[in-house]
């Protein structure tokens, strides 16, 4: 019997409060970690990094056969007449067909770097096209920012 020793049993109230504090702290830690993860994911790079990422994305559309999306990446796409859009798509298809015959097609697009040309007002994105026959070719894609979106000049 603990009463004989003079010990008093403490109410469980403090244990309940400790559990609440632990739960609250755990939630707070999860919230802070979530905010850090969100901030890291939503962070934009430099304008040059964004330009080269956009150029790579447009060229990957070609590889995926999504020629319309590639053409939509051209600056002032909305003002291009429908017939000219069709001609552009046909040209891209012909280019891909030629590359397939000559080099076994384009297998990968790599982003290399981008350089801003402040005098001309656009950014040159440097990409490497990796062909099926192990030939690599560097291409320069002039990019311009239009209403917050990078487009091919």
PDB file of N, CA and C in Angstrom, residues 5 12 15-16 24 32 39 70 75 84 95 106-107 146 150:
ATOM      1  N   UNK A   5       3.600   4.416   2.885  1.00  0.00           N
ATOM      2  CA  UNK A   5       4.894   5.038   2.636  1.00  0.00           C
ATOM      3  C   UNK A   5       4.801   6.562   2.595  1.00  0.00           C
ATOM      4  N   UNK A  12      -3.982  12.030 -12.906  1.00  0.00           N
ATOM      5  CA  UNK A  12      -3.517  11.828 -14.285  1.00  0.00           C
ATOM      6  C   UNK A  12      -3.660  13.085 -15.135  1.00  0.00           C
ATOM      7  N   UNK A  15      -0.549  14.127 -17.079  1.00  0.00           N
ATOM      8  CA  UNK A  15      -0.263  13.234 -18.204  1.00  0.00           C
ATOM      9  C   UNK A  15      -1.103  13.601 -19.416  1.00  0.00           C
ATOM     10  N   UNK A  16      -2.361  13.946 -19.168  1.00  0.00           N
ATOM     11  CA  UNK A  16      -3.252  14.342 -20.256  1.00  0.00           C
ATOM     12  C   UNK A  16      -2.746  15.619 -20.916  1.00  0.00           C
ATOM     13  N   UNK A  24       0.228  18.707 -30.166  1.00  0.00           N
ATOM     14  CA  UNK A  24       0.277  20.051 -30.734  1.00  0.00           C
ATOM     15  C   UNK A  24       1.651  20.317 -31.345  1.00  0.00           C
ATOM     16  N   UNK A  32       5.373  23.102 -40.269  1.00  0.00           N
ATOM     17  CA  UNK A  32       6.599  23.798 -40.660  1.00  0.00           C
ATOM     18  C   UNK A  32       7.313  23.037 -41.779  1.00  0.00           C
ATOM     19  N   UNK A  39       7.639  25.621 -50.228  1.00  0.00           N
ATOM     20  CA  UNK A  39       8.479  26.743 -50.674  1.00  0.00           C
ATOM     21  C   UNK A  39       9.582  26.251 -51.602  1.00  0.00           C
ATOM     22  N   UNK A  70       4.181  22.152 -79.400  1.00  0.00           N
ATOM     23  CA  UNK A  70       5.442  22.802 -79.773  1.00  0.00           C
ATOM     24  C   UNK A  70       5.153  24.119 -80.495  1.00  0.00           C
ATOM     25  N   UNK A  75       6.381  32.446 -79.999  1.00  0.00           N
ATOM     26  CA  UNK A  75       5.924  33.780 -79.594  1.00  0.00           C
ATOM     27  C   UNK A  75       4.886  34.299 -80.597  1.00  0.00           C
ATOM     28  N   UNK A  84      -0.716  28.780 -91.851  1.00  0.00           N
ATOM     29  CA  UNK A  84       0.715  28.824 -91.531  1.00  0.00           C
ATOM     30  C   UNK A  84       1.026  27.871 -90.378  1.00  0.00           C
ATOM     31  N   UNK A  95      10.979  17.319 -90.496  1.00  0.00           N
ATOM     32  CA  UNK A  95      12.271  17.359 -89.814  1.00  0.00           C
ATOM     33  C   UNK A  95      12.481  16.084 -88.996  1.00  0.00           C
ATOM     34  N   UNK A 106      15.693  11.379 -82.792  1.00  0.00           N
ATOM     35  CA  UNK A 106      16.193  12.091 -81.612  1.00  0.00           C
ATOM     36  C   UNK A 106      15.707  11.315 -80.392  1.00  0.00           C
ATOM     37  N   UNK A 107      16.631  10.918 -79.544  1.00  0.00           N
ATOM     38  CA  UNK A 107      16.282  10.103 -78.383  1.00  0.00           C
ATOM     39  C   UNK A 107      16.129  10.917 -77.097  1.00  0.00           C
ATOM     40  N   UNK A 146       7.012  36.290 -72.590  1.00  0.00           N
ATOM     41  CA  UNK A 146       5.804  36.966 -73.057  1.00  0.00           C
ATOM     42  C   UNK A 146       4.696  36.719 -72.037  1.00  0.00           C
ATOM     43  N   UNK A 150       7.686  31.786 -71.098  1.00  0.00           N
ATOM     44  CA  UNK A 150       8.800  31.765 -72.045  1.00  0.00           C
ATOM     45  C   UNK A 150       8.342  31.109 -73.339  1.00  0.00           C
TER      46      UNK A 150
END
